[in-house]
PDB file of C-alpha atoms in Angstrom:
ATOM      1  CA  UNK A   1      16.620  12.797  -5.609  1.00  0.00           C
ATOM      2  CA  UNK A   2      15.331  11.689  -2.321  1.00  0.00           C
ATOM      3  CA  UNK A   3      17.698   8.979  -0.592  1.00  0.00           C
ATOM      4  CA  UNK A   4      15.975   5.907  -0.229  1.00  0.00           C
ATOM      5  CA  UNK A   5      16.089   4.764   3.812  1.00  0.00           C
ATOM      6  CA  UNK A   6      16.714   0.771   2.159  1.00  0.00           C
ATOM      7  CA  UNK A   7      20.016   1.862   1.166  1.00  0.00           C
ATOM      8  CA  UNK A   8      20.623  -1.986   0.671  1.00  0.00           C
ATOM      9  CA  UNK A   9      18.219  -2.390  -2.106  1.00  0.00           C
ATOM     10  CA  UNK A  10      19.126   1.199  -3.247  1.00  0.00           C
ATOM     11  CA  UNK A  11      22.571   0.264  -3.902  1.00  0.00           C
ATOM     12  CA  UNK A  12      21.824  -2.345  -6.506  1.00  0.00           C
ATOM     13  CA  UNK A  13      23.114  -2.067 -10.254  1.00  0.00           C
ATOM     14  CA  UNK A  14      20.842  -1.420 -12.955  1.00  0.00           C
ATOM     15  CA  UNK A  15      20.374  -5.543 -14.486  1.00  0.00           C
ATOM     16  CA  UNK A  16      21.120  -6.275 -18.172  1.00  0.00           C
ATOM     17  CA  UNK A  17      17.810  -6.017 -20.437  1.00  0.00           C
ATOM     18  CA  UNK A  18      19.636  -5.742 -23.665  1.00  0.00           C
ATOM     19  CA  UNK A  19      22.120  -3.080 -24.507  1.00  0.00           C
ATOM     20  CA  UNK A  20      19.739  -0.562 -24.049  1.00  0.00           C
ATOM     21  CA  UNK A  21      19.535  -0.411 -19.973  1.00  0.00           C
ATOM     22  CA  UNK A  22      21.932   2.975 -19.974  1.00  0.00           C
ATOM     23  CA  UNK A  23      19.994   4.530 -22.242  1.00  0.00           C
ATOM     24  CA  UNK A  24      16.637   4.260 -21.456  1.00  0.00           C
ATOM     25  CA  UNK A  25      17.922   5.207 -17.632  1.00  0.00           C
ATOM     26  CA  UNK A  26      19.078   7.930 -19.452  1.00  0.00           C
ATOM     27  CA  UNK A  27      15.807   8.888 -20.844  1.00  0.00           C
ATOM     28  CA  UNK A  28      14.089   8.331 -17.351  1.00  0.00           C
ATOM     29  CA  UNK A  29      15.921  10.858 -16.107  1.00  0.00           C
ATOM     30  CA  UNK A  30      14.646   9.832 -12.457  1.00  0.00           C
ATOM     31  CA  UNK A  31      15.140  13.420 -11.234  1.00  0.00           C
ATOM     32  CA  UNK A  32      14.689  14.488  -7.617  1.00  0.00           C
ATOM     33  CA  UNK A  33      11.180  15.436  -6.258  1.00  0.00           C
ATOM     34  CA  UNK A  34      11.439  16.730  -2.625  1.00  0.00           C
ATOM     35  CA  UNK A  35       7.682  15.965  -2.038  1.00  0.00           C
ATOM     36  CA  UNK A  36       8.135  12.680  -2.751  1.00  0.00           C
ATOM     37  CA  UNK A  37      10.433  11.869   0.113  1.00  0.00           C
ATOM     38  CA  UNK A  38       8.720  11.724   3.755  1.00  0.00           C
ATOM     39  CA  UNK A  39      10.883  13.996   5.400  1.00  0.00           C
ATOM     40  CA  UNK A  40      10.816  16.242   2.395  1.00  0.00           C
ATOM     41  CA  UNK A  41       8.231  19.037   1.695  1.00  0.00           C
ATOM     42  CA  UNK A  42       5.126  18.909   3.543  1.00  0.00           C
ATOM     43  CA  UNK A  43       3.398  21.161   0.839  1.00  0.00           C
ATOM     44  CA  UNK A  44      -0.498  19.205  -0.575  1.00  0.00           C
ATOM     45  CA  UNK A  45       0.658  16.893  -3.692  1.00  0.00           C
ATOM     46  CA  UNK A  46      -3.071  17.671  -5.065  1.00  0.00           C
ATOM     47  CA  UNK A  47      -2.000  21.221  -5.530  1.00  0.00           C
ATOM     48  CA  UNK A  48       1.334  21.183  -6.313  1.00  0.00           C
ATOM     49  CA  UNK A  49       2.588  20.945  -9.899  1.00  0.00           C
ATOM     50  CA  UNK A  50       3.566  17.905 -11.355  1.00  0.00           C
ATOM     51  CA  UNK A  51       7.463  16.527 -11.245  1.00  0.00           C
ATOM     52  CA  UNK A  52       9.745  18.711 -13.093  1.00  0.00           C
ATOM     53  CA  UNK A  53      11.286  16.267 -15.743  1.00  0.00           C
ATOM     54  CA  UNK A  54      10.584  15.876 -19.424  1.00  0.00           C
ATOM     55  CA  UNK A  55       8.809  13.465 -20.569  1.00  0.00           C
ATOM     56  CA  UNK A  56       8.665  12.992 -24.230  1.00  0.00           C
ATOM     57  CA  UNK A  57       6.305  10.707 -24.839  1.00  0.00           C
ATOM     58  CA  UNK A  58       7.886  10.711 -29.212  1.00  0.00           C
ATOM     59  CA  UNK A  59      11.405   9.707 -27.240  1.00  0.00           C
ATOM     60  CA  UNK A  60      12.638   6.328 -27.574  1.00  0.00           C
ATOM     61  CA  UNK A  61      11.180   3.053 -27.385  1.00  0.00           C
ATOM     62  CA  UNK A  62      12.830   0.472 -26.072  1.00  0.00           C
ATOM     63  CA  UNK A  63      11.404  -2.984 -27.102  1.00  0.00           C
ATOM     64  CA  UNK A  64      13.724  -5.034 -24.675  1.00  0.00           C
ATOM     65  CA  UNK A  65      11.619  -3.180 -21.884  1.00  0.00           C
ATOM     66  CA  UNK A  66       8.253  -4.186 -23.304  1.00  0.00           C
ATOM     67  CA  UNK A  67       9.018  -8.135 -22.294  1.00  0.00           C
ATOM     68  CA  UNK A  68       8.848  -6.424 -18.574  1.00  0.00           C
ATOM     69  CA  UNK A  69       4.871  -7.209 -19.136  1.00  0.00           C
ATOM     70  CA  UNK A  70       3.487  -9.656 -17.474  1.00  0.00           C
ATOM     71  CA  UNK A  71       0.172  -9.918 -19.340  1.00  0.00           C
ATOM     72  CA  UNK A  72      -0.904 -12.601 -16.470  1.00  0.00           C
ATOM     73  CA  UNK A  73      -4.855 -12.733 -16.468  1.00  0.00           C
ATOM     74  CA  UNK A  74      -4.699 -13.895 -13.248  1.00  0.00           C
ATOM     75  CA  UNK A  75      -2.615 -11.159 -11.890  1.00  0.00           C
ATOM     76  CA  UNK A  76      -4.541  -9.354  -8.487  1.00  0.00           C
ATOM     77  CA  UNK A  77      -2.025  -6.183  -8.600  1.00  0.00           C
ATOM     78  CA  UNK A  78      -3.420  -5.193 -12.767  1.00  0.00           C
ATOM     79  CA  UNK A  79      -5.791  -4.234 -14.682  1.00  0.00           C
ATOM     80  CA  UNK A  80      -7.464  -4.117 -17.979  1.00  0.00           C
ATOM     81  CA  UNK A  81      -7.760  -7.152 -20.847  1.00  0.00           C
ATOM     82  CA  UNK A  82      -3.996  -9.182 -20.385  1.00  0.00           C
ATOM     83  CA  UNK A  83      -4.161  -9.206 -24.402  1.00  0.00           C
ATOM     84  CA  UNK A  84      -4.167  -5.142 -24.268  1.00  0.00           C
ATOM     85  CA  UNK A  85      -2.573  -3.212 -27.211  1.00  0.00           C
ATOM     86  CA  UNK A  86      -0.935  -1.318 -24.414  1.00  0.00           C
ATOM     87  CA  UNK A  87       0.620  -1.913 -20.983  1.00  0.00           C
ATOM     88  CA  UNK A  88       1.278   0.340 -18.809  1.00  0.00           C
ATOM     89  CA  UNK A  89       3.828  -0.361 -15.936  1.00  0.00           C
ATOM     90  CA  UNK A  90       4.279   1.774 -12.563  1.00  0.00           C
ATOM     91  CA  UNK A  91       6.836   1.512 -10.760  1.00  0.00           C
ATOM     92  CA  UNK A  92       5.606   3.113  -7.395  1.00  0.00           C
ATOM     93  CA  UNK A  93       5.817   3.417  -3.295  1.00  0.00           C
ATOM     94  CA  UNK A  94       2.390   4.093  -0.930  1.00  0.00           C
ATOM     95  CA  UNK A  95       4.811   6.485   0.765  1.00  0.00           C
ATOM     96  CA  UNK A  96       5.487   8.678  -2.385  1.00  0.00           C
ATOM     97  CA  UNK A  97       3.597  11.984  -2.513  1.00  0.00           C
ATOM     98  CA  UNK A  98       3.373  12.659  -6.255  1.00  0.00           C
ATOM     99  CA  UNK A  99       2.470   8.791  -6.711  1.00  0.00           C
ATOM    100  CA  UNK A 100      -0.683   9.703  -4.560  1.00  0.00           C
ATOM    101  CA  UNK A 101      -1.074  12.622  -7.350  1.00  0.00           C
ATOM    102  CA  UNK A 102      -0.810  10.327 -10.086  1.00  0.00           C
ATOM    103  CA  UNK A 103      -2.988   7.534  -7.990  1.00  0.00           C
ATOM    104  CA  UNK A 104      -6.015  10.257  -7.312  1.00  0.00           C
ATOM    105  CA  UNK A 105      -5.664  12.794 -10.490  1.00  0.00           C
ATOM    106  CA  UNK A 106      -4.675  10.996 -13.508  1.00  0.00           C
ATOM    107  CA  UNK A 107      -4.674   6.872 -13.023  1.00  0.00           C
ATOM    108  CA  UNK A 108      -8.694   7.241 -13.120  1.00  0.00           C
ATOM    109  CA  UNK A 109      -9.265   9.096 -16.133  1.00  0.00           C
ATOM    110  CA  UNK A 110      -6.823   6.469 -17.752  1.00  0.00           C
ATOM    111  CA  UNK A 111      -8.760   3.870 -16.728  1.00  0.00           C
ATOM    112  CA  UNK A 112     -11.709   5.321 -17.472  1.00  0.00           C
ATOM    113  CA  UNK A 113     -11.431   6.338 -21.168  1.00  0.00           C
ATOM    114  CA  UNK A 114      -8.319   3.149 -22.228  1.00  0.00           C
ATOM    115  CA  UNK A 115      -8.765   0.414 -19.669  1.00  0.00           C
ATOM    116  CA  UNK A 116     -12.683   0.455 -20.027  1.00  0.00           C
ATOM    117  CA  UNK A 117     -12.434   0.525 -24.250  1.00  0.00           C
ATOM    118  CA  UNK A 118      -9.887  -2.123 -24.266  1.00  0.00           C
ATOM    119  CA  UNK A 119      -7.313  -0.495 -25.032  1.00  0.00           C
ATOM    120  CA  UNK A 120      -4.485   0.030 -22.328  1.00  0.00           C
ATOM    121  CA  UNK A 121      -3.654  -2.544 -19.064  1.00  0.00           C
ATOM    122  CA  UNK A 122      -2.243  -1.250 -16.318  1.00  0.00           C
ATOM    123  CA  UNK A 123       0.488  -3.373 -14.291  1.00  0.00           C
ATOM    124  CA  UNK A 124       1.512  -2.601 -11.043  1.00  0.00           C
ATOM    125  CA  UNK A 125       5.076  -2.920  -9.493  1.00  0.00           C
ATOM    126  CA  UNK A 126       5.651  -2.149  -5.958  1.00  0.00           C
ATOM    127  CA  UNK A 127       8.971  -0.352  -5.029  1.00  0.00           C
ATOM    128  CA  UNK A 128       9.041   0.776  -2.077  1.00  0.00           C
ATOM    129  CA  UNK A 129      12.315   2.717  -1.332  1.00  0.00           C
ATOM    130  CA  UNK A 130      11.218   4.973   1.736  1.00  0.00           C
ATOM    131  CA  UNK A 131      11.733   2.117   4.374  1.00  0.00           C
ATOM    132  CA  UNK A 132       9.960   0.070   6.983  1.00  0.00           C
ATOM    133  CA  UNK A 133       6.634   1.662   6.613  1.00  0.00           C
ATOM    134  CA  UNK A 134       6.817   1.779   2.535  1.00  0.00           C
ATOM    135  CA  UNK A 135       8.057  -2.067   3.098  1.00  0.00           C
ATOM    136  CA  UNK A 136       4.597  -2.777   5.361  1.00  0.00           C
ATOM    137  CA  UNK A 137       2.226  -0.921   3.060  1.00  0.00           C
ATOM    138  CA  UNK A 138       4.095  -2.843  -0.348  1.00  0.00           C
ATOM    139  CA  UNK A 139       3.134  -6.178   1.533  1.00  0.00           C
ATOM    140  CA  UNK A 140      -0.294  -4.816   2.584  1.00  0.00           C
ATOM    141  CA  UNK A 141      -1.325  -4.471  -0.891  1.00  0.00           C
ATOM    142  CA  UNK A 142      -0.042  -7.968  -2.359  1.00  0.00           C
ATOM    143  CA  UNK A 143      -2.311  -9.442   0.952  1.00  0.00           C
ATOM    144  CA  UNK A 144      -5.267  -7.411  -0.097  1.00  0.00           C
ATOM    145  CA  UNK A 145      -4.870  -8.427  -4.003  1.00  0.00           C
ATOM    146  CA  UNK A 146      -5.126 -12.260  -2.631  1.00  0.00           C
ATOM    147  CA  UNK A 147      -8.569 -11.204  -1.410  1.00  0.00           C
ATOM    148  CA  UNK A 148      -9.077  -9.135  -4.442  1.00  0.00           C
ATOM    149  CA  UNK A 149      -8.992  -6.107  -2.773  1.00  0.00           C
ATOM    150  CA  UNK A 150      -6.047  -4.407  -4.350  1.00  0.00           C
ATOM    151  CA  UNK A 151      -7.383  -1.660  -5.943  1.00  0.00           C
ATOM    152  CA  UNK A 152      -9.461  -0.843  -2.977  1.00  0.00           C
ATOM    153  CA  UNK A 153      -6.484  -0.959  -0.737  1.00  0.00           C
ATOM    154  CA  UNK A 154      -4.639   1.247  -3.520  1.00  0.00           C
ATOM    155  CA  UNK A 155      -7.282   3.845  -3.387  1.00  0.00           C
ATOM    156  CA  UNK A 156      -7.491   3.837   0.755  1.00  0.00           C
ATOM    157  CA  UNK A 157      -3.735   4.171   1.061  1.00  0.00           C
ATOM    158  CA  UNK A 158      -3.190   6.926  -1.698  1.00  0.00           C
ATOM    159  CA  UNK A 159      -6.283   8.958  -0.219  1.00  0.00           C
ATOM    160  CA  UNK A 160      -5.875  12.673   0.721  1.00  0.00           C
ATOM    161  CA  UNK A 161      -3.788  12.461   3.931  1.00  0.00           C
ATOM    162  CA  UNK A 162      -3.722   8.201   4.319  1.00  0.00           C
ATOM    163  CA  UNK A 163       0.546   8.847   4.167  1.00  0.00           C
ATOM    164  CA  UNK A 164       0.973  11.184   6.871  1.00  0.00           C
ATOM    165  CA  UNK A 165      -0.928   8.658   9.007  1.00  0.00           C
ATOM    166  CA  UNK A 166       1.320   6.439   8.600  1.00  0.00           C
ATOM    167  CA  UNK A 167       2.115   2.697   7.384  1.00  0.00           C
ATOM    168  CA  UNK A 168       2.245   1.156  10.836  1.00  0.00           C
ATOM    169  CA  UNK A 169       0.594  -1.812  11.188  1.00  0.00           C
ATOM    170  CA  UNK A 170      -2.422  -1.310  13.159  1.00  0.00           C
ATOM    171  CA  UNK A 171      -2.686   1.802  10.686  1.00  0.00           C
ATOM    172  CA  UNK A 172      -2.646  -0.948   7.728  1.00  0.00           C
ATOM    173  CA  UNK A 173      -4.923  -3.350   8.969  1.00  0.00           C
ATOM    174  CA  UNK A 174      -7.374  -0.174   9.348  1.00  0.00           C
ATOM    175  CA  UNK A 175      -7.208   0.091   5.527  1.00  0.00           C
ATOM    176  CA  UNK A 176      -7.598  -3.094   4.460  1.00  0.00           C
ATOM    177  CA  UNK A 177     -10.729  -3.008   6.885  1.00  0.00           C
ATOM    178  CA  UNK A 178     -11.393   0.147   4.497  1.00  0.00           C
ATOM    179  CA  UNK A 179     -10.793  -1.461   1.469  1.00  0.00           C
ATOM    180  CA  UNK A 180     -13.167  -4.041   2.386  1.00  0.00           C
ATOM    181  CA  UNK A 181     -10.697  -7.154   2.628  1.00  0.00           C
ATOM    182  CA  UNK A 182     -12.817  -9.725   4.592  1.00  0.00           C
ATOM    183  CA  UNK A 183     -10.263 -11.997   6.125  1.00  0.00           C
ATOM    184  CA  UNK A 184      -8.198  -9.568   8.115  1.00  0.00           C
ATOM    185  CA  UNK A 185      -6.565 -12.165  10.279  1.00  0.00           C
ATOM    186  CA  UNK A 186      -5.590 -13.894   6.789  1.00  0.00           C
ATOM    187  CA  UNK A 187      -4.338 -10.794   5.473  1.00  0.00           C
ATOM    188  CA  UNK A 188      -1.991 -10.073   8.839  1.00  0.00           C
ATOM    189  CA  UNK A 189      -0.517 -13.425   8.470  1.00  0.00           C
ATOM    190  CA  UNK A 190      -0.129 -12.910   4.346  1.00  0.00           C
ATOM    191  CA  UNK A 191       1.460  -9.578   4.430  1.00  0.00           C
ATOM    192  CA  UNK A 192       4.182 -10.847   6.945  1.00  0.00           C
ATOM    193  CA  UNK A 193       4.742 -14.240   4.848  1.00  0.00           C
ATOM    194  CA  UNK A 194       7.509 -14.988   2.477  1.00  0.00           C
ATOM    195  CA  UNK A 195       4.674 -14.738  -0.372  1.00  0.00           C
ATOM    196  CA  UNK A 196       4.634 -11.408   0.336  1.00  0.00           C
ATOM    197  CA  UNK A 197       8.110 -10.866   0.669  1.00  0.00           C
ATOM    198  CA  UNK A 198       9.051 -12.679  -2.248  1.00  0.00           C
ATOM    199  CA  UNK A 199       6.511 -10.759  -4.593  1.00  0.00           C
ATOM    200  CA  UNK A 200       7.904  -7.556  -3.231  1.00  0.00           C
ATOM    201  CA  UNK A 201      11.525  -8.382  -3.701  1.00  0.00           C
ATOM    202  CA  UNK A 202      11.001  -9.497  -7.550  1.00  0.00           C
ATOM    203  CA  UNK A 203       9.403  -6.598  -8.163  1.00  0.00           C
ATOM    204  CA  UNK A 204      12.457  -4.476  -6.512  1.00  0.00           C
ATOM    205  CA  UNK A 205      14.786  -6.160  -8.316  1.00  0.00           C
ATOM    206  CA  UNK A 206      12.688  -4.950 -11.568  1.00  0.00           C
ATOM    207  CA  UNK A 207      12.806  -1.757 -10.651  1.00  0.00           C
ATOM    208  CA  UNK A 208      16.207  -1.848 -10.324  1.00  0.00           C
ATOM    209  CA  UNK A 209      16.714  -3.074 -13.197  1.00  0.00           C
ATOM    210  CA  UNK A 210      15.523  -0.622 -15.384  1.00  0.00           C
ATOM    211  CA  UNK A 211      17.754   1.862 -13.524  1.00  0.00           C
ATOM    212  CA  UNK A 212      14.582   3.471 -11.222  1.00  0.00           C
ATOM    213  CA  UNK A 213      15.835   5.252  -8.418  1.00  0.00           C
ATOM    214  CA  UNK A 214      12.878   7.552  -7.647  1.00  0.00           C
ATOM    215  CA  UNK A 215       9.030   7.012  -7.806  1.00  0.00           C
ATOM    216  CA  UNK A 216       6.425   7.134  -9.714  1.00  0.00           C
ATOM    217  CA  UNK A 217       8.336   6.148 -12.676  1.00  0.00           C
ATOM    218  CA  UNK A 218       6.443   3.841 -15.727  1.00  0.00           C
ATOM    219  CA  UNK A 219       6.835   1.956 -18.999  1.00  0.00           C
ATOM    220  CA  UNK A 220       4.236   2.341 -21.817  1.00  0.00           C
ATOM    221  CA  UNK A 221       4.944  -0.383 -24.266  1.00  0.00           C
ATOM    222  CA  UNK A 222       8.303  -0.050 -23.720  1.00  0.00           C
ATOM    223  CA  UNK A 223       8.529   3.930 -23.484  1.00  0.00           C
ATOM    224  CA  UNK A 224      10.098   5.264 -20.325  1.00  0.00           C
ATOM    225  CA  UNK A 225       8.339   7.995 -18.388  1.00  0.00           C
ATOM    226  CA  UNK A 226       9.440   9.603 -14.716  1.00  0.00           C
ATOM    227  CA  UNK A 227       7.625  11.143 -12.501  1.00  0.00           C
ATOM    228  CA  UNK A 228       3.764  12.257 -12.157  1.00  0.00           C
ATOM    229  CA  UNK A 229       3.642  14.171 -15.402  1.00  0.00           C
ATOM    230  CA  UNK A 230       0.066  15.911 -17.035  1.00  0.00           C
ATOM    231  CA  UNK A 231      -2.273  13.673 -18.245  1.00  0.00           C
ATOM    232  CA  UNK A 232      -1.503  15.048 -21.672  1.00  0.00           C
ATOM    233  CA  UNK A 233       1.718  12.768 -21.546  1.00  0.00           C
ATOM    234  CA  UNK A 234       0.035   9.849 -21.036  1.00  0.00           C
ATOM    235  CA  UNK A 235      -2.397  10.250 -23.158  1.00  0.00           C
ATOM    236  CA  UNK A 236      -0.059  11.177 -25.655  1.00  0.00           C
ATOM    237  CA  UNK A 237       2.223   8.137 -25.073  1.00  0.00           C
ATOM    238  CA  UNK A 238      -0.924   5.524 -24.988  1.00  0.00           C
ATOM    239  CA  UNK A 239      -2.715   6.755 -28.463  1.00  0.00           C
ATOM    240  CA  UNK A 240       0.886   6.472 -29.893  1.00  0.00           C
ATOM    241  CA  UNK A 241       1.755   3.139 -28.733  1.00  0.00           C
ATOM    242  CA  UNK A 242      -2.030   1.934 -29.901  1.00  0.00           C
ATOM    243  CA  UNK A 243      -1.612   3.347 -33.111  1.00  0.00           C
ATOM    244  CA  UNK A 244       1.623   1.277 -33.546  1.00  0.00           C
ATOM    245  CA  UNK A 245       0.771  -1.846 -32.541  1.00  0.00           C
ATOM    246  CA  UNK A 246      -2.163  -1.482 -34.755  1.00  0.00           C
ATOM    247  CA  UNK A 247       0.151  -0.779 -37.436  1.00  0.00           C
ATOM    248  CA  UNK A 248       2.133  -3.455 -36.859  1.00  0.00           C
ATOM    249  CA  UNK A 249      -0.279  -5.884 -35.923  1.00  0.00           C
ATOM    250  CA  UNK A 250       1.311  -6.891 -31.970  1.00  0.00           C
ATOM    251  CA  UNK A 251      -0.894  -5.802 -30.279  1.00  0.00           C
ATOM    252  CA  UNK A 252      -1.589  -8.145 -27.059  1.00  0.00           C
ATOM    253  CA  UNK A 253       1.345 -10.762 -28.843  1.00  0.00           C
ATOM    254  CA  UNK A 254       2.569 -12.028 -25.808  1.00  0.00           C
ATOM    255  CA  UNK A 255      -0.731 -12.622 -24.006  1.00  0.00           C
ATOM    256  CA  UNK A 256      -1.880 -15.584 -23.490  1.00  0.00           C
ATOM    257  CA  UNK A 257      -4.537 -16.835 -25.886  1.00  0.00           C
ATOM    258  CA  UNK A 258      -8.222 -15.555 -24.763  1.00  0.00           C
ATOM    259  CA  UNK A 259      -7.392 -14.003 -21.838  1.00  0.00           C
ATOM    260  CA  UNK A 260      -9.840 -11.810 -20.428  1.00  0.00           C
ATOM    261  CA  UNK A 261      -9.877  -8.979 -18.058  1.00  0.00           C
ATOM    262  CA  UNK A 262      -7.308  -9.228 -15.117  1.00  0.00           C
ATOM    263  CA  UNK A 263      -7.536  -7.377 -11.752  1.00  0.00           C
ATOM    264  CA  UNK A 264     -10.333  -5.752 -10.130  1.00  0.00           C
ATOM    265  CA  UNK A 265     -11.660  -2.552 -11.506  1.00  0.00           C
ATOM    266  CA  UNK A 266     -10.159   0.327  -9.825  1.00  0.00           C
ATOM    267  CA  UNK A 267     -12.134   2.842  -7.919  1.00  0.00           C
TER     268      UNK A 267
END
C-alpha cells in the first residue's frame, strides 16, 4: 500500500471496538493501490479500473462498527435523513486518486437513487494520510461545511485534475471561491483553527481505529468495504443492509427522534 507521508498518525494501533477490530481489518483487506498515492501512477483514475480487492458485500457484519454512526442532523460533512435505514461511512483523503473515482462515478448515483428515497445517509470521515497538502484540503472542507458548502467544496476538489493542482493554500481558497463559500476570510481563519484541527484529528483517530491504512475505505451498517469498488457492490451491500433492518425493525434506532435531512445535497 502507499506509505502515508504522516508517518506519525500512520503508526497508530488499530483502537478496541469490541473483539471484532482484527477481524473486520481482516476483511478490509486495505490492499495497495499505486494510483492512490501522489507520487504513484500518474495514469486517469476515470479510466482506470477500480481497486483490486474483494469486496463481498454477503461478508461479515460487524455490529460494534455500526455505533461508528453519527446520525447527527446537524452534521455539515453528511448527508441523507440522520434516522436512515442505512449509513454509509467513507473513510477518505482529497489527495487519493481512486477516492476522486468513487467521488465523480459512483457517490452520485448513490445519492441519487438511496439518499433521495430515504433510504441510505452518507457520513463523511476525513483521513488524510498523504501529508501537508491532504492535511490543508481535510481542514478546507470542515471550513466550507461551517458555511454549508461541503459538498460543493467536495465536488471542486475531487474534479477531473483539481489533485494534480495541488492543495496549497492559495490553490484552496480558489475552491472554496468555487464551491461558492461566501466568507472566504472566515473560512482562512477556520481551516487553520483548532476547530478544524480537532475535527480532523477525531476523525483520524477513527480511522485508525478500524484498522484503515489506505483510502477510500467505508462501513455500510457495519459491513467493511476497501477501496473504489463497482457500483454493483454498493448497491449490493445497501439493498442488503435495508432489507435487514427492515426485518428487524432498527432501522434509524440510534437517531435522534424526528430528525430530518442532514447536510447539503451533493452535486
Amino acid at each position: 500500500m502507499p506509505t502515508p507521508k504522516n508517518t506519525k498518525s500512520s503508526s497508530r494501533k488499530p483502537l478496541v471496538y469490541g473483539a471484532v477490530i482484527v477481524a473486520a481489518a481482516a476483511l478490509l483487506g486495505f490492499a495497495s493501490y499505486k494510483a492512490t498515492s501522489p507520487g504513484g501512477s500518474s495514469a486517469n483514475t476515470s479510466t482506470a479500473p477500480a481497486a483490486e480487492v474483494s469486496a463481498d458485500p454477503q461478508a461479515g457484519v460487524y455490529p460494534e462498527l455500526t455505533k461508528l454512526a453519527r446520525r447527527d442532523a446537524g452534521d455539515k460533512l453528511a448527508v441523507g435523513r440522520a434516522d436512515a435505514p442505512v449509513v454509509l461511512i467513507e473513510y477518505a483523503d482529497f489527495k487519493c486518486g481512486y477516492c476522486g473515482k468513487f467521488a465523480r462515478d459512483t457517490e452520485p448515483e448513490l445519492i441519487k437513487e438511496y439518499v433521495e428515497d430515504g433510504t441510505l445517509r452518507i457520513e463523511w470521515r476525513n483521513f488524510p494520510i498523504f501529508g501537508e497538502e491532504s492535511e490543508n484540503a481535510a481542514r478546507a472542507s470542515w471550513a466550507a461545511g461551517q458555511q454549508d458548502r461541503f459538498w460543493e467544496f467536495h465536488a471542486a476538489a475531487y474534479a477531473e485534475g483539481a489533485k494534480e493542482k495541488g492543495f496549497g493554500k492559495d490553490r484552496i481558497k480558489a475552491l472554496a471561491q468555487q464551491a461558492g463559500v461566501k466568507d472566504l476570510a472566515r473560512f482562512m481563519k477556520d481551516l487553520d483553527g483548532p476547530d478544524a484541527r480537532a475535527a480532523v484529528a477525531k476523525d483520524q483517530e477513527q480511522g485508525y481505529g478500524i484498522g484503515a491504512t489506505s483510502t477510500p475505505s467505508f462501513l455500510i451498517n457495519g459491513r467493511p468495504i476497501a477501496g473504489a469498488q463497482p457500483k454493483e457492490t454498493f448497491t449490493q451491500a445497501i439493498e442488503t443492509a435495508a432489507a435487514q433492518a427492515k426485518t428487524t425493525g432498527k432501522a434509524g434506532s440510534d437517531a435522534s427522534e424526528g430528525a430530518g435531512n442532514a447536510g447539503s445535497s451533493a452535486k
